[in-house]
Amino acid sequence: MTLKANSANWSEKFHVSKARTTRAGSGVAVNITAASAGGTKATVHFPKGHILSSGAADGTVGYATSIAPKKINPKAKTAYAYTFTKPGYSPGSVTYNSAVYRCDNYYGSSKASRAGCAVPDVPTGVSMVGLARIDEGIRKLRANGGHYGDPNGGKPLHWMINKKQEDANRKAVCPSSAPPDMKRAGRTSCDEYPFASSHEGGTHLPAKQREITWVKVQENKSQGGRITAWRGQMHVMDGDPFYVIA
């Protein structure tokens, strides 16, 4: 299953190989169904009553999702069911589930849809490489044992959509003004890590697991642009895990 970042409709392919049967296994037919939820409908295209011993067969599952602008659909998964039948015998079945996925149009608008789907339990990553001071501050923290958000064996951070708490997190760690030496260097903007917009931001972690770096205003704005682009592309929502590449 490969989801799409720019569409809430997608499909997947599957293959049923020819079965080697003995005795009463000859003539057993299979029907395959798939069911989803969370605003997504799954439709299977596969030869009905396919005889397993007759040869291999390919099928697809098509997914269509209804989602309004600025909305986030509930998490869902696909439940697959293989039902085996033969006249004169009791039917049998095998079932299994896909990974959990979620579709949204949260970052879109009434004029431009940005609907897409993601597997929210799998962490994505946002890069700070190239943002000289920000990147340097994170790497120094990690060199001293700070491991949150580190893709190389650290614990992931978790995104937060709560403007009030974000502001409180920032105020909890950033002084109201830069120290004199930073002002002389033109580095008057406080950059906090973990991000104030994460559930680990502010003082939620011990002091040894967080840091602030004074940077130029433009560098902080560039970071904001990167994060905004990443969130939209990866459909990052409140509570989703992520790493920070530095």
JSON list of C-alpha atoms in Angstrom, two decimals:
[
{"chain": "A", "resi": 1, "resn": "MET", "atom": "CA", "xyz": [0.00, 0.00, 0.00]},
{"chain": "A", "resi": 2, "resn": "THR", "atom": "CA", "xyz": [1.45, 3.34, -1.08]},
{"chain": "A", "resi": 3, "resn": "LEU", "atom": "CA", "xyz": [-0.48, 6.37, 0.13]},
{"chain": "A", "resi": 4, "resn": "LYS", "atom": "CA", "xyz": [-0.46, 9.71, -1.66]},
{"chain": "A", "resi": 5, "resn": "ALA", "atom": "CA", "xyz": [0.57, 13.02, -0.13]},
{"chain": "A", "resi": 6, "resn": "ASN", "atom": "CA", "xyz": [-1.52, 14.98, -2.64]},
{"chain": "A", "resi": 7, "resn": "SER", "atom": "CA", "xyz": [-4.64, 12.83, -2.96]},
{"chain": "A", "resi": 8, "resn": "ALA", "atom": "CA", "xyz": [-6.99, 11.04, -0.59]},
{"chain": "A", "resi": 9, "resn": "ASN", "atom": "CA", "xyz": [-7.72, 8.43, -3.27]},
{"chain": "A", "resi": 10, "resn": "TRP", "atom": "CA", "xyz": [-5.27, 5.63, -3.97]},
{"chain": "A", "resi": 11, "resn": "SER", "atom": "CA", "xyz": [-5.05, 1.96, -4.89]},
{"chain": "A", "resi": 12, "resn": "GLU", "atom": "CA", "xyz": [-3.02, -1.14, -4.14]},
{"chain": "A", "resi": 13, "resn": "LYS", "atom": "CA", "xyz": [-2.25, -4.32, -6.03]},
{"chain": "A", "resi": 14, "resn": "PHE", "atom": "CA", "xyz": [-2.19, -7.90, -4.79]},
{"chain": "A", "resi": 15, "resn": "HIS", "atom": "CA", "xyz": [-1.29, -11.27, -6.29]},
{"chain": "A", "resi": 16, "resn": "VAL", "atom": "CA", "xyz": [-2.78, -14.68, -5.51]},
{"chain": "A", "resi": 17, "resn": "SER", "atom": "CA", "xyz": [-0.50, -17.46, -6.70]},
{"chain": "A", "resi": 18, "resn": "LYS", "atom": "CA", "xyz": [-1.64, -20.80, -8.03]},
{"chain": "A", "resi": 19, "resn": "ALA", "atom": "CA", "xyz": [-2.34, -23.21, -5.18]},
{"chain": "A", "resi": 20, "resn": "ARG", "atom": "CA", "xyz": [-1.00, -26.74, -4.95]},
{"chain": "A", "resi": 21, "resn": "THR", "atom": "CA", "xyz": [-3.94, -28.81, -3.80]},
{"chain": "A", "resi": 22, "resn": "THR", "atom": "CA", "xyz": [-4.47, -32.41, -2.75]},
{"chain": "A", "resi": 23, "resn": "ARG", "atom": "CA", "xyz": [-7.61, -34.49, -2.27]},
{"chain": "A", "resi": 24, "resn": "ALA", "atom": "CA", "xyz": [-10.64, -32.29, -1.52]},
{"chain": "A", "resi": 25, "resn": "GLY", "atom": "CA", "xyz": [-8.57, -29.14, -1.97]},
{"chain": "A", "resi": 26, "resn": "SER", "atom": "CA", "xyz": [-9.14, -29.30, -5.69]},
{"chain": "A", "resi": 27, "resn": "GLY", "atom": "CA", "xyz": [-11.89, -26.93, -6.80]},
{"chain": "A", "resi": 28, "resn": "VAL", "atom": "CA", "xyz": [-11.73, -24.61, -3.78]},
{"chain": "A", "resi": 29, "resn": "ALA", "atom": "CA", "xyz": [-12.70, -21.05, -4.76]},
{"chain": "A", "resi": 30, "resn": "VAL", "atom": "CA", "xyz": [-11.68, -17.80, -3.10]},
{"chain": "A", "resi": 31, "resn": "ASN", "atom": "CA", "xyz": [-13.49, -14.48, -2.79]},
{"chain": "A", "resi": 32, "resn": "ILE", "atom": "CA", "xyz": [-11.66, -11.45, -1.44]},
{"chain": "A", "resi": 33, "resn": "THR", "atom": "CA", "xyz": [-13.13, -8.40, 0.28]},
{"chain": "A", "resi": 34, "resn": "ALA", "atom": "CA", "xyz": [-11.61, -5.30, 1.85]},
{"chain": "A", "resi": 35, "resn": "ALA", "atom": "CA", "xyz": [-13.31, -2.86, 4.21]},
{"chain": "A", "resi": 36, "resn": "SER", "atom": "CA", "xyz": [-12.10, 0.49, 5.52]},
{"chain": "A", "resi": 37, "resn": "ALA", "atom": "CA", "xyz": [-13.45, 3.24, 7.78]},
{"chain": "A", "resi": 38, "resn": "GLY", "atom": "CA", "xyz": [-12.63, 6.83, 8.71]},
{"chain": "A", "resi": 39, "resn": "GLY", "atom": "CA", "xyz": [-14.32, 8.25, 5.63]},
{"chain": "A", "resi": 40, "resn": "THR", "atom": "CA", "xyz": [-12.51, 5.91, 3.23]},
{"chain": "A", "resi": 41, "resn": "LYS", "atom": "CA", "xyz": [-14.28, 3.28, 1.10]},
{"chain": "A", "resi": 42, "resn": "ALA", "atom": "CA", "xyz": [-12.36, 0.27, -0.20]},
{"chain": "A", "resi": 43, "resn": "THR", "atom": "CA", "xyz": [-13.44, -1.56, -3.36]},
{"chain": "A", "resi": 44, "resn": "VAL", "atom": "CA", "xyz": [-11.89, -4.86, -4.45]},
{"chain": "A", "resi": 45, "resn": "HIS", "atom": "CA", "xyz": [-11.48, -5.83, -8.10]},
{"chain": "A", "resi": 46, "resn": "PHE", "atom": "CA", "xyz": [-10.75, -9.55, -8.32]},
{"chain": "A", "resi": 47, "resn": "PRO", "atom": "CA", "xyz": [-12.28, -12.48, -10.27]},
{"chain": "A", "resi": 48, "resn": "LYS", "atom": "CA", "xyz": [-15.24, -13.66, -8.22]},
{"chain": "A", "resi": 49, "resn": "GLY", "atom": "CA", "xyz": [-15.09, -17.32, -7.28]},
{"chain": "A", "resi": 50, "resn": "HIS", "atom": "CA", "xyz": [-11.52, -17.74, -8.51]},
{"chain": "A", "resi": 51, "resn": "ILE", "atom": "CA", "xyz": [-10.46, -21.42, -8.32]},
{"chain": "A", "resi": 52, "resn": "LEU", "atom": "CA", "xyz": [-7.16, -21.53, -6.46]},
{"chain": "A", "resi": 53, "resn": "SER", "atom": "CA", "xyz": [-5.78, -24.52, -8.34]},
{"chain": "A", "resi": 54, "resn": "SER", "atom": "CA", "xyz": [-6.61, -23.04, -11.77]},
{"chain": "A", "resi": 55, "resn": "GLY", "atom": "CA", "xyz": [-3.76, -20.57, -11.85]},
{"chain": "A", "resi": 56, "resn": "ALA", "atom": "CA", "xyz": [-2.54, -17.27, -10.46]},
{"chain": "A", "resi": 57, "resn": "ALA", "atom": "CA", "xyz": [-4.70, -14.15, -10.41]},
{"chain": "A", "resi": 58, "resn": "ASP", "atom": "CA", "xyz": [-4.10, -10.47, -9.77]},
{"chain": "A", "resi": 59, "resn": "GLY", "atom": "CA", "xyz": [-6.38, -7.98, -8.09]},
{"chain": "A", "resi": 60, "resn": "THR", "atom": "CA", "xyz": [-6.54, -4.39, -6.89]},
{"chain": "A", "resi": 61, "resn": "VAL", "atom": "CA", "xyz": [-8.13, -2.46, -4.07]},
{"chain": "A", "resi": 62, "resn": "GLY", "atom": "CA", "xyz": [-9.30, 1.04, -4.89]},
{"chain": "A", "resi": 63, "resn": "TYR", "atom": "CA", "xyz": [-9.72, 3.61, -2.15]},
{"chain": "A", "resi": 64, "resn": "ALA", "atom": "CA", "xyz": [-11.92, 6.71, -2.30]},
{"chain": "A", "resi": 65, "resn": "THR", "atom": "CA", "xyz": [-12.02, 9.15, 0.60]},
{"chain": "A", "resi": 66, "resn": "SER", "atom": "CA", "xyz": [-14.52, 11.88, 1.38]},
{"chain": "A", "resi": 67, "resn": "ILE", "atom": "CA", "xyz": [-13.07, 14.74, 3.39]},
{"chain": "A", "resi": 68, "resn": "ALA", "atom": "CA", "xyz": [-14.05, 18.37, 3.83]},
{"chain": "A", "resi": 69, "resn": "PRO", "atom": "CA", "xyz": [-11.57, 21.27, 3.79]},
{"chain": "A", "resi": 70, "resn": "LYS", "atom": "CA", "xyz": [-9.76, 21.91, 7.11]},
{"chain": "A", "resi": 71, "resn": "LYS", "atom": "CA", "xyz": [-10.85, 18.49, 8.40]},
{"chain": "A", "resi": 72, "resn": "ILE", "atom": "CA", "xyz": [-8.98, 15.45, 9.67]},
{"chain": "A", "resi": 73, "resn": "ASN", "atom": "CA", "xyz": [-10.60, 12.05, 9.21]},
{"chain": "A", "resi": 74, "resn": "PRO", "atom": "CA", "xyz": [-10.36, 9.44, 11.97]},
{"chain": "A", "resi": 75, "resn": "LYS", "atom": "CA", "xyz": [-7.59, 6.89, 11.81]},
{"chain": "A", "resi": 76, "resn": "ALA", "atom": "CA", "xyz": [-8.54, 3.76, 9.89]},
{"chain": "A", "resi": 77, "resn": "LYS", "atom": "CA", "xyz": [-7.17, 0.49, 8.56]},
{"chain": "A", "resi": 78, "resn": "THR", "atom": "CA", "xyz": [-8.14, -1.98, 5.89]},
{"chain": "A", "resi": 79, "resn": "ALA", "atom": "CA", "xyz": [-9.62, -5.31, 7.00]},
{"chain": "A", "resi": 80, "resn": "TYR", "atom": "CA", "xyz": [-8.98, -7.95, 4.36]},
{"chain": "A", "resi": 81, "resn": "ALA", "atom": "CA", "xyz": [-10.99, -11.19, 4.26]},
{"chain": "A", "resi": 82, "resn": "TYR", "atom": "CA", "xyz": [-10.31, -14.26, 2.09]},
{"chain": "A", "resi": 83, "resn": "THR", "atom": "CA", "xyz": [-13.28, -16.65, 2.03]},
{"chain": "A", "resi": 84, "resn": "PHE", "atom": "CA", "xyz": [-12.77, -20.17, 0.68]},
{"chain": "A", "resi": 85, "resn": "THR", "atom": "CA", "xyz": [-15.73, -22.19, -0.61]},
{"chain": "A", "resi": 86, "resn": "LYS", "atom": "CA", "xyz": [-16.51, -25.47, -2.32]},
{"chain": "A", "resi": 87, "resn": "PRO", "atom": "CA", "xyz": [-19.94, -27.03, -2.85]},
{"chain": "A", "resi": 88, "resn": "GLY", "atom": "CA", "xyz": [-20.68, -29.58, -0.16]},
{"chain": "A", "resi": 89, "resn": "TYR", "atom": "CA", "xyz": [-18.10, -28.23, 2.27]},
{"chain": "A", "resi": 90, "resn": "SER", "atom": "CA", "xyz": [-18.21, -25.65, 5.04]},
{"chain": "A", "resi": 91, "resn": "PRO", "atom": "CA", "xyz": [-16.58, -22.35, 4.05]},
{"chain": "A", "resi": 92, "resn": "GLY", "atom": "CA", "xyz": [-13.33, -21.19, 5.65]},
{"chain": "A", "resi": 93, "resn": "SER", "atom": "CA", "xyz": [-11.74, -17.78, 5.91]},
{"chain": "A", "resi": 94, "resn": "VAL", "atom": "CA", "xyz": [-8.56, -15.89, 6.68]},
{"chain": "A", "resi": 95, "resn": "THR", "atom": "CA", "xyz": [-8.49, -12.25, 7.79]},
{"chain": "A", "resi": 96, "resn": "TYR", "atom": "CA", "xyz": [-5.80, -9.66, 8.48]},
{"chain": "A", "resi": 97, "resn": "ASN", "atom": "CA", "xyz": [-5.46, -5.89, 8.78]},
{"chain": "A", "resi": 98, "resn": "SER", "atom": "CA", "xyz": [-3.31, -3.26, 7.13]},
{"chain": "A", "resi": 99, "resn": "ALA", "atom": "CA", "xyz": [-1.27, -0.66, 8.93]},
{"chain": "A", "resi": 100, "resn": "VAL", "atom": "CA", "xyz": [-3.25, 2.25, 10.40]},
{"chain": "A", "resi": 101, "resn": "TYR", "atom": "CA", "xyz": [-3.62, 5.24, 8.09]},
{"chain": "A", "resi": 102, "resn": "ARG", "atom": "CA", "xyz": [-5.31, 8.64, 8.29]},
{"chain": "A", "resi": 103, "resn": "CYS", "atom": "CA", "xyz": [-6.53, 11.05, 5.62]},
{"chain": "A", "resi": 104, "resn": "ASP", "atom": "CA", "xyz": [-6.92, 14.79, 5.98]},
{"chain": "A", "resi": 105, "resn": "ASN", "atom": "CA", "xyz": [-7.48, 18.06, 4.16]},
{"chain": "A", "resi": 106, "resn": "TYR", "atom": "CA", "xyz": [-6.28, 20.07, 7.14]},
{"chain": "A", "resi": 107, "resn": "TYR", "atom": "CA", "xyz": [-3.75, 22.22, 5.32]},
{"chain": "A", "resi": 108, "resn": "GLY", "atom": "CA", "xyz": [-6.05, 22.97, 2.41]},
{"chain": "A", "resi": 109, "resn": "SER", "atom": "CA", "xyz": [-8.66, 25.70, 1.97]},
{"chain": "A", "resi": 110, "resn": "SER", "atom": "CA", "xyz": [-12.12, 26.11, 0.50]},
{"chain": "A", "resi": 111, "resn": "LYS", "atom": "CA", "xyz": [-10.46, 27.03, -2.82]},
{"chain": "A", "resi": 112, "resn": "ALA", "atom": "CA", "xyz": [-7.53, 24.60, -2.94]},
{"chain": "A", "resi": 113, "resn": "SER", "atom": "CA", "xyz": [-7.70, 21.02, -1.68]},
{"chain": "A", "resi": 114, "resn": "ARG", "atom": "CA", "xyz": [-4.54, 19.57, -0.18]},
{"chain": "A", "resi": 115, "resn": "ALA", "atom": "CA", "xyz": [-6.07, 16.28, 0.81]},
{"chain": "A", "resi": 116, "resn": "GLY", "atom": "CA", "xyz": [-3.76, 13.33, 1.32]},
{"chain": "A", "resi": 117, "resn": "CYS", "atom": "CA", "xyz": [-3.11, 10.35, 3.54]},
{"chain": "A", "resi": 118, "resn": "ALA", "atom": "CA", "xyz": [-0.29, 9.14, 5.78]},
{"chain": "A", "resi": 119, "resn": "VAL", "atom": "CA", "xyz": [0.64, 6.38, 8.21]},
{"chain": "A", "resi": 120, "resn": "PRO", "atom": "CA", "xyz": [0.69, 8.52, 11.39]},
{"chain": "A", "resi": 121, "resn": "ASP", "atom": "CA", "xyz": [2.48, 6.03, 13.65]},
{"chain": "A", "resi": 122, "resn": "VAL", "atom": "CA", "xyz": [5.60, 6.08, 11.45]},
{"chain": "A", "resi": 123, "resn": "PRO", "atom": "CA", "xyz": [7.85, 9.07, 12.31]},
{"chain": "A", "resi": 124, "resn": "THR", "atom": "CA", "xyz": [8.84, 11.45, 9.53]},
{"chain": "A", "resi": 125, "resn": "GLY", "atom": "CA", "xyz": [11.80, 13.83, 9.65]},
{"chain": "A", "resi": 126, "resn": "VAL", "atom": "CA", "xyz": [12.34, 17.55, 9.19]},
{"chain": "A", "resi": 127, "resn": "SER", "atom": "CA", "xyz": [15.83, 18.81, 8.34]},
{"chain": "A", "resi": 128, "resn": "MET", "atom": "CA", "xyz": [17.61, 21.74, 9.95]},
{"chain": "A", "resi": 129, "resn": "VAL", "atom": "CA", "xyz": [20.74, 21.17, 7.86]},
{"chain": "A", "resi": 130, "resn": "GLY", "atom": "CA", "xyz": [21.88, 24.42, 6.27]},
{"chain": "A", "resi": 131, "resn": "LEU", "atom": "CA", "xyz": [20.40, 26.61, 9.02]},
{"chain": "A", "resi": 132, "resn": "ALA", "atom": "CA", "xyz": [23.83, 27.24, 10.49]},
{"chain": "A", "resi": 133, "resn": "ARG", "atom": "CA", "xyz": [23.14, 28.37, 14.07]},
{"chain": "A", "resi": 134, "resn": "ILE", "atom": "CA", "xyz": [20.01, 26.26, 14.58]},
{"chain": "A", "resi": 135, "resn": "ASP", "atom": "CA", "xyz": [21.75, 23.15, 13.26]},
{"chain": "A", "resi": 136, "resn": "GLU", "atom": "CA", "xyz": [24.80, 23.89, 15.42]},
{"chain": "A", "resi": 137, "resn": "GLY", "atom": "CA", "xyz": [22.70, 24.28, 18.58]},
{"chain": "A", "resi": 138, "resn": "ILE", "atom": "CA", "xyz": [20.92, 20.97, 18.09]},
{"chain": "A", "resi": 139, "resn": "ARG", "atom": "CA", "xyz": [24.16, 19.12, 17.36]},
{"chain": "A", "resi": 140, "resn": "LYS", "atom": "CA", "xyz": [25.80, 20.55, 20.51]},
{"chain": "A", "resi": 141, "resn": "LEU", "atom": "CA", "xyz": [22.85, 19.43, 22.60]},
{"chain": "A", "resi": 142, "resn": "ARG", "atom": "CA", "xyz": [23.08, 15.92, 21.17]},
{"chain": "A", "resi": 143, "resn": "ALA", "atom": "CA", "xyz": [26.82, 15.81, 21.74]},
{"chain": "A", "resi": 144, "resn": "ASN", "atom": "CA", "xyz": [26.08, 16.45, 25.43]},
{"chain": "A", "resi": 145, "resn": "GLY", "atom": "CA", "xyz": [23.47, 13.68, 25.68]},
{"chain": "A", "resi": 146, "resn": "GLY", "atom": "CA", "xyz": [20.29, 15.30, 24.40]},
{"chain": "A", "resi": 147, "resn": "HIS", "atom": "CA", "xyz": [18.58, 12.56, 22.42]},
{"chain": "A", "resi": 148, "resn": "TYR", "atom": "CA", "xyz": [14.98, 13.66, 21.82]},
{"chain": "A", "resi": 149, "resn": "GLY", "atom": "CA", "xyz": [14.26, 14.01, 18.13]},
{"chain": "A", "resi": 150, "resn": "ASP", "atom": "CA", "xyz": [17.57, 12.38, 17.16]},
{"chain": "A", "resi": 151, "resn": "PRO", "atom": "CA", "xyz": [16.96, 9.92, 14.28]},
{"chain": "A", "resi": 152, "resn": "ASN", "atom": "CA", "xyz": [20.10, 8.04, 15.30]},
{"chain": "A", "resi": 153, "resn": "GLY", "atom": "CA", "xyz": [18.63, 6.13, 18.21]},
{"chain": "A", "resi": 154, "resn": "GLY", "atom": "CA", "xyz": [16.83, 8.91, 20.07]},
{"chain": "A", "resi": 155, "resn": "LYS", "atom": "CA", "xyz": [13.21, 9.19, 21.08]},
{"chain": "A", "resi": 156, "resn": "PRO", "atom": "CA", "xyz": [10.92, 10.97, 18.61]},
{"chain": "A", "resi": 157, "resn": "LEU", "atom": "CA", "xyz": [9.29, 14.30, 19.29]},
{"chain": "A", "resi": 158, "resn": "HIS", "atom": "CA", "xyz": [5.53, 14.71, 18.87]},
{"chain": "A", "resi": 159, "resn": "TRP", "atom": "CA", "xyz": [3.90, 17.56, 16.99]},
{"chain": "A", "resi": 160, "resn": "MET", "atom": "CA", "xyz": [1.42, 19.79, 18.83]},
{"chain": "A", "resi": 161, "resn": "ILE", "atom": "CA", "xyz": [-1.40, 21.88, 17.39]},
{"chain": "A", "resi": 162, "resn": "ASN", "atom": "CA", "xyz": [-2.20, 24.20, 20.28]},
{"chain": "A", "resi": 163, "resn": "LYS", "atom": "CA", "xyz": [-1.24, 27.84, 19.80]},
{"chain": "A", "resi": 164, "resn": "LYS", "atom": "CA", "xyz": [-1.81, 28.81, 23.42]},
{"chain": "A", "resi": 165, "resn": "GLN", "atom": "CA", "xyz": [0.44, 26.04, 24.75]},
{"chain": "A", "resi": 166, "resn": "GLU", "atom": "CA", "xyz": [3.01, 26.75, 22.03]},
{"chain": "A", "resi": 167, "resn": "ASP", "atom": "CA", "xyz": [3.28, 30.37, 23.20]},
{"chain": "A", "resi": 168, "resn": "ALA", "atom": "CA", "xyz": [3.55, 29.23, 26.81]},
{"chain": "A", "resi": 169, "resn": "ASN", "atom": "CA", "xyz": [6.30, 26.75, 25.91]},
{"chain": "A", "resi": 170, "resn": "ARG", "atom": "CA", "xyz": [8.29, 29.46, 24.16]},
{"chain": "A", "resi": 171, "resn": "LYS", "atom": "CA", "xyz": [7.95, 31.94, 27.03]},
{"chain": "A", "resi": 172, "resn": "ALA", "atom": "CA", "xyz": [9.04, 29.27, 29.51]},
{"chain": "A", "resi": 173, "resn": "VAL", "atom": "CA", "xyz": [12.49, 28.92, 27.94]},
{"chain": "A", "resi": 174, "resn": "CYS", "atom": "CA", "xyz": [13.18, 32.07, 25.90]},
{"chain": "A", "resi": 175, "resn": "PRO", "atom": "CA", "xyz": [14.19, 35.31, 27.67]},
{"chain": "A", "resi": 176, "resn": "SER", "atom": "CA", "xyz": [12.36, 38.47, 26.65]},
{"chain": "A", "resi": 177, "resn": "SER", "atom": "CA", "xyz": [15.49, 39.88, 25.00]},
{"chain": "A", "resi": 178, "resn": "ALA", "atom": "CA", "xyz": [18.84, 38.67, 23.72]},
{"chain": "A", "resi": 179, "resn": "PRO", "atom": "CA", "xyz": [22.02, 39.13, 25.80]},
{"chain": "A", "resi": 180, "resn": "PRO", "atom": "CA", "xyz": [24.26, 42.05, 24.78]},
{"chain": "A", "resi": 181, "resn": "ASP", "atom": "CA", "xyz": [26.83, 39.97, 22.88]},
{"chain": "A", "resi": 182, "resn": "MET", "atom": "CA", "xyz": [24.09, 38.34, 20.80]},
{"chain": "A", "resi": 183, "resn": "LYS", "atom": "CA", "xyz": [22.54, 41.74, 20.04]},
{"chain": "A", "resi": 184, "resn": "ARG", "atom": "CA", "xyz": [25.90, 43.01, 18.80]},
{"chain": "A", "resi": 185, "resn": "ALA", "atom": "CA", "xyz": [26.11, 39.96, 16.51]},
{"chain": "A", "resi": 186, "resn": "GLY", "atom": "CA", "xyz": [22.60, 40.59, 15.20]},
{"chain": "A", "resi": 187, "resn": "ARG", "atom": "CA", "xyz": [21.33, 37.35, 16.70]},
{"chain": "A", "resi": 188, "resn": "THR", "atom": "CA", "xyz": [18.22, 38.62, 18.46]},
{"chain": "A", "resi": 189, "resn": "SER", "atom": "CA", "xyz": [15.76, 35.78, 17.79]},
{"chain": "A", "resi": 190, "resn": "CYS", "atom": "CA", "xyz": [15.47, 32.92, 20.28]},
{"chain": "A", "resi": 191, "resn": "ASP", "atom": "CA", "xyz": [15.27, 29.45, 18.77]},
{"chain": "A", "resi": 192, "resn": "GLU", "atom": "CA", "xyz": [14.21, 26.76, 21.20]},
{"chain": "A", "resi": 193, "resn": "TYR", "atom": "CA", "xyz": [14.72, 23.01, 20.96]},
{"chain": "A", "resi": 194, "resn": "PRO", "atom": "CA", "xyz": [12.67, 20.91, 21.27]},
{"chain": "A", "resi": 195, "resn": "PHE", "atom": "CA", "xyz": [10.33, 23.14, 19.28]},
{"chain": "A", "resi": 196, "resn": "ALA", "atom": "CA", "xyz": [7.74, 25.06, 21.26]},
{"chain": "A", "resi": 197, "resn": "SER", "atom": "CA", "xyz": [5.21, 23.51, 18.85]},
{"chain": "A", "resi": 198, "resn": "SER", "atom": "CA", "xyz": [6.01, 20.00, 20.07]},
{"chain": "A", "resi": 199, "resn": "HIS", "atom": "CA", "xyz": [4.56, 18.21, 23.09]},
{"chain": "A", "resi": 200, "resn": "GLU", "atom": "CA", "xyz": [8.12, 18.04, 24.46]},
{"chain": "A", "resi": 201, "resn": "GLY", "atom": "CA", "xyz": [8.62, 21.82, 24.12]},
{"chain": "A", "resi": 202, "resn": "GLY", "atom": "CA", "xyz": [9.04, 24.37, 26.88]},
{"chain": "A", "resi": 203, "resn": "THR", "atom": "CA", "xyz": [10.11, 22.84, 30.17]},
{"chain": "A", "resi": 204, "resn": "HIS", "atom": "CA", "xyz": [8.42, 19.48, 29.61]},
{"chain": "A", "resi": 205, "resn": "LEU", "atom": "CA", "xyz": [11.84, 17.81, 29.37]},
{"chain": "A", "resi": 206, "resn": "PRO", "atom": "CA", "xyz": [14.77, 18.05, 31.82]},
{"chain": "A", "resi": 207, "resn": "ALA", "atom": "CA", "xyz": [17.19, 20.93, 31.21]},
{"chain": "A", "resi": 208, "resn": "LYS", "atom": "CA", "xyz": [19.86, 18.58, 29.82]},
{"chain": "A", "resi": 209, "resn": "GLN", "atom": "CA", "xyz": [17.45, 17.51, 27.07]},
{"chain": "A", "resi": 210, "resn": "ARG", "atom": "CA", "xyz": [16.72, 21.02, 25.75]},
{"chain": "A", "resi": 211, "resn": "GLU", "atom": "CA", "xyz": [18.51, 24.18, 24.62]},
{"chain": "A", "resi": 212, "resn": "ILE", "atom": "CA", "xyz": [18.04, 27.64, 23.17]},
{"chain": "A", "resi": 213, "resn": "THR", "atom": "CA", "xyz": [20.12, 29.28, 20.46]},
{"chain": "A", "resi": 214, "resn": "TRP", "atom": "CA", "xyz": [20.17, 32.95, 19.55]},
{"chain": "A", "resi": 215, "resn": "VAL", "atom": "CA", "xyz": [19.91, 33.34, 15.79]},
{"chain": "A", "resi": 216, "resn": "LYS", "atom": "CA", "xyz": [19.24, 36.05, 13.25]},
{"chain": "A", "resi": 217, "resn": "VAL", "atom": "CA", "xyz": [15.56, 36.72, 12.56]},
{"chain": "A", "resi": 218, "resn": "GLN", "atom": "CA", "xyz": [15.83, 35.54, 8.96]},
{"chain": "A", "resi": 219, "resn": "GLU", "atom": "CA", "xyz": [17.22, 32.16, 10.01]},
{"chain": "A", "resi": 220, "resn": "ASN", "atom": "CA", "xyz": [14.27, 31.61, 12.32]},
{"chain": "A", "resi": 221, "resn": "LYS", "atom": "CA", "xyz": [11.88, 32.58, 9.53]},
{"chain": "A", "resi": 222, "resn": "SER", "atom": "CA", "xyz": [13.60, 30.12, 7.20]},
{"chain": "A", "resi": 223, "resn": "GLN", "atom": "CA", "xyz": [13.15, 27.40, 9.78]},
{"chain": "A", "resi": 224, "resn": "GLY", "atom": "CA", "xyz": [9.45, 28.22, 10.04]},
{"chain": "A", "resi": 225, "resn": "GLY", "atom": "CA", "xyz": [9.11, 27.89, 6.28]},
{"chain": "A", "resi": 226, "resn": "ARG", "atom": "CA", "xyz": [10.76, 24.49, 6.30]},
{"chain": "A", "resi": 227, "resn": "ILE", "atom": "CA", "xyz": [8.54, 23.22, 9.07]},
{"chain": "A", "resi": 228, "resn": "THR", "atom": "CA", "xyz": [5.39, 24.48, 7.39]},
{"chain": "A", "resi": 229, "resn": "ALA", "atom": "CA", "xyz": [6.31, 22.81, 4.10]},
{"chain": "A", "resi": 230, "resn": "TRP", "atom": "CA", "xyz": [7.18, 19.53, 5.86]},
{"chain": "A", "resi": 231, "resn": "ARG", "atom": "CA", "xyz": [3.94, 19.46, 7.84]},
{"chain": "A", "resi": 232, "resn": "GLY", "atom": "CA", "xyz": [1.85, 19.93, 4.73]},
{"chain": "A", "resi": 233, "resn": "GLN", "atom": "CA", "xyz": [3.72, 17.39, 2.63]},
{"chain": "A", "resi": 234, "resn": "MET", "atom": "CA", "xyz": [3.80, 14.71, 5.32]},
{"chain": "A", "resi": 235, "resn": "HIS", "atom": "CA", "xyz": [0.33, 15.50, 6.75]},
{"chain": "A", "resi": 236, "resn": "VAL", "atom": "CA", "xyz": [1.69, 15.90, 10.28]},
{"chain": "A", "resi": 237, "resn": "MET", "atom": "CA", "xyz": [-1.05, 16.30, 12.89]},
{"chain": "A", "resi": 238, "resn": "ASP", "atom": "CA", "xyz": [-1.26, 16.76, 16.63]},
{"chain": "A", "resi": 239, "resn": "GLY", "atom": "CA", "xyz": [0.53, 13.94, 18.45]},
{"chain": "A", "resi": 240, "resn": "ASP", "atom": "CA", "xyz": [2.32, 12.56, 15.39]},
{"chain": "A", "resi": 241, "resn": "PRO", "atom": "CA", "xyz": [5.92, 11.44, 16.00]},
{"chain": "A", "resi": 242, "resn": "PHE", "atom": "CA", "xyz": [8.83, 12.98, 14.12]},
{"chain": "A", "resi": 243, "resn": "TYR", "atom": "CA", "xyz": [12.59, 13.37, 14.11]},
{"chain": "A", "resi": 244, "resn": "VAL", "atom": "CA", "xyz": [14.79, 16.39, 13.50]},
{"chain": "A", "resi": 245, "resn": "ILE", "atom": "CA", "xyz": [17.76, 15.95, 11.17]},
{"chain": "A", "resi": 246, "resn": "ALA", "atom": "CA", "xyz": [20.81, 18.01, 12.11]}
]
